[in-house]
């Protein structure tokens, strides 16, 4: 078993964990320590159990808010997946392009013929 040393608020701890879980434990302890430091800055020194309780409650509140946000986003994602917005991109078929070129050529020929008749 691995041991991890960390500090929360004003107290140092050593905790055993499974091999490979050290990084996760340090990260969790860092989150708890950050909350504890905010509480200590606002309220000053306090008993360890109270500091840990308040820090845990602050993290739980933040976690609950994030869970609510994730649930809302998951519902929105499910709605968008089940009813995706339809995006229409105009595409001119090649045959239509050829027909338009032919019409333009005919129109030019007619215009030229009209000019020739007016001039002649």
Short mmCIF file of C-alpha atoms in Angstrom, two decimals:
data_model
loop_
_atom_site.label_atom_id
_atom_site.label_comp_id
_atom_site.label_asym_id
_atom_site.label_seq_id
_atom_site.Cartn_x
_atom_site.Cartn_y
_atom_site.Cartn_z
CA UNK A 1 0.00 0.00 0.00
CA UNK A 2 1.11 3.51 -0.77
CA UNK A 3 1.03 6.39 1.69
CA UNK A 4 0.23 9.96 0.77
CA UNK A 5 1.09 13.01 2.85
CA UNK A 6 -1.07 16.13 2.53
CA UNK A 7 -2.29 19.15 4.45
CA UNK A 8 -5.83 20.34 4.95
CA UNK A 9 -6.16 23.76 6.46
CA UNK A 10 -3.60 23.89 9.23
CA UNK A 11 -3.10 20.14 9.83
CA UNK A 12 -0.94 17.54 8.09
CA UNK A 13 -2.20 14.02 7.40
CA UNK A 14 -0.82 10.74 6.11
CA UNK A 15 -3.25 8.32 4.53
CA UNK A 16 -2.75 4.89 2.98
CA UNK A 17 -4.21 4.13 -0.42
CA UNK A 18 -4.00 1.51 -3.14
CA UNK A 19 -1.00 1.63 -5.45
CA UNK A 20 -1.76 3.97 -8.35
CA UNK A 21 -4.38 5.97 -6.44
CA UNK A 22 -1.91 8.46 -4.98
CA UNK A 23 -2.63 11.13 -7.58
CA UNK A 24 -6.38 10.87 -7.03
CA UNK A 25 -5.99 11.12 -3.26
CA UNK A 26 -3.71 14.15 -3.57
CA UNK A 27 -6.19 15.81 -5.91
CA UNK A 28 -9.11 15.18 -3.55
CA UNK A 29 -7.08 16.43 -0.60
CA UNK A 30 -6.13 19.52 -2.61
CA UNK A 31 -9.80 20.30 -3.25
CA UNK A 32 -10.64 19.89 0.42
CA UNK A 33 -7.62 22.00 1.42
CA UNK A 34 -8.66 24.81 -0.95
CA UNK A 35 -12.10 24.95 0.68
CA UNK A 36 -10.56 24.79 4.16
CA UNK A 37 -8.22 27.69 3.38
CA UNK A 38 -11.14 29.86 2.22
CA UNK A 39 -13.00 29.09 5.44
CA UNK A 40 -9.91 29.81 7.56
CA UNK A 41 -9.38 33.13 5.78
CA UNK A 42 -12.96 34.14 6.53
CA UNK A 43 -13.45 32.70 10.01
CA UNK A 44 -9.94 32.30 11.40
CA UNK A 45 -8.68 29.28 13.30
CA UNK A 46 -11.27 26.68 14.25
CA UNK A 47 -11.34 23.11 15.57
CA UNK A 48 -10.28 20.48 13.05
CA UNK A 49 -13.59 18.52 13.00
CA UNK A 50 -15.57 21.69 12.32
CA UNK A 51 -13.15 22.81 9.59
CA UNK A 52 -13.35 19.41 7.88
CA UNK A 53 -17.15 19.38 8.18
CA UNK A 54 -17.55 22.86 6.70
CA UNK A 55 -15.03 22.14 3.92
CA UNK A 56 -16.80 18.90 3.06
CA UNK A 57 -20.17 20.64 3.00
CA UNK A 58 -18.82 23.35 0.69
CA UNK A 59 -17.49 20.70 -1.69
CA UNK A 60 -20.77 18.79 -1.49
CA UNK A 61 -22.68 21.97 -2.35
CA UNK A 62 -20.41 22.63 -5.33
CA UNK A 63 -20.75 19.00 -6.44
CA UNK A 64 -24.55 19.16 -6.22
CA UNK A 65 -24.59 22.33 -8.35
CA UNK A 66 -22.34 20.67 -10.94
CA UNK A 67 -24.52 17.55 -10.96
CA UNK A 68 -27.60 19.71 -11.58
CA UNK A 69 -25.81 21.48 -14.42
CA UNK A 70 -24.66 18.18 -15.94
CA UNK A 71 -28.20 16.79 -15.76
CA UNK A 72 -29.55 19.88 -17.52
CA UNK A 73 -26.89 19.64 -20.23
CA UNK A 74 -27.51 15.91 -20.67
CA UNK A 75 -31.23 16.55 -21.17
CA UNK A 76 -30.45 19.26 -23.73
CA UNK A 77 -28.00 16.97 -25.51
CA UNK A 78 -30.57 14.15 -25.61
CA UNK A 79 -33.15 16.57 -27.00
CA UNK A 80 -30.77 17.75 -29.70
CA UNK A 81 -29.79 14.19 -30.59
CA UNK A 82 -33.40 13.05 -30.86
CA UNK A 83 -34.49 16.12 -32.81
CA UNK A 84 -31.44 17.60 -34.51
CA UNK A 85 -31.72 20.97 -36.16
CA UNK A 86 -32.13 20.62 -39.86
CA UNK A 87 -29.51 22.47 -41.81
CA UNK A 88 -30.18 22.83 -45.48
CA UNK A 89 -27.32 23.66 -47.76
CA UNK A 90 -28.33 24.73 -51.24
CA UNK A 91 -26.72 22.48 -53.79
CA UNK A 92 -27.13 23.15 -57.47
CA UNK A 93 -27.27 19.86 -59.36
CA UNK A 94 -24.75 19.61 -62.17
CA UNK A 95 -27.53 19.07 -64.73
CA UNK A 96 -29.19 22.32 -63.66
CA UNK A 97 -25.90 24.17 -64.04
CA UNK A 98 -25.55 22.82 -67.57
CA UNK A 99 -29.13 23.81 -68.42
CA UNK A 100 -28.53 27.34 -67.07
CA UNK A 101 -25.38 27.65 -69.19
CA UNK A 102 -27.34 26.56 -72.25
CA UNK A 103 -30.10 29.09 -71.52
CA UNK A 104 -27.51 31.83 -71.07
CA UNK A 105 -25.93 30.92 -74.39
CA UNK A 106 -29.36 31.04 -76.10
CA UNK A 107 -30.15 34.40 -74.49
CA UNK A 108 -26.84 35.79 -75.69
CA UNK A 109 -27.54 34.47 -79.19
CA UNK A 110 -31.00 36.08 -79.18
CA UNK A 111 -29.55 39.36 -77.92
CA UNK A 112 -26.95 39.31 -80.66
CA UNK A 113 -29.60 38.54 -83.26
CA UNK A 114 -31.74 41.43 -81.98
CA UNK A 115 -28.74 43.79 -82.14
CA UNK A 116 -27.92 42.64 -85.66
CA UNK A 117 -31.52 43.27 -86.80
CA UNK A 118 -31.54 46.74 -85.21
CA UNK A 119 -28.22 47.62 -86.81
CA UNK A 120 -29.05 46.20 -90.20
#
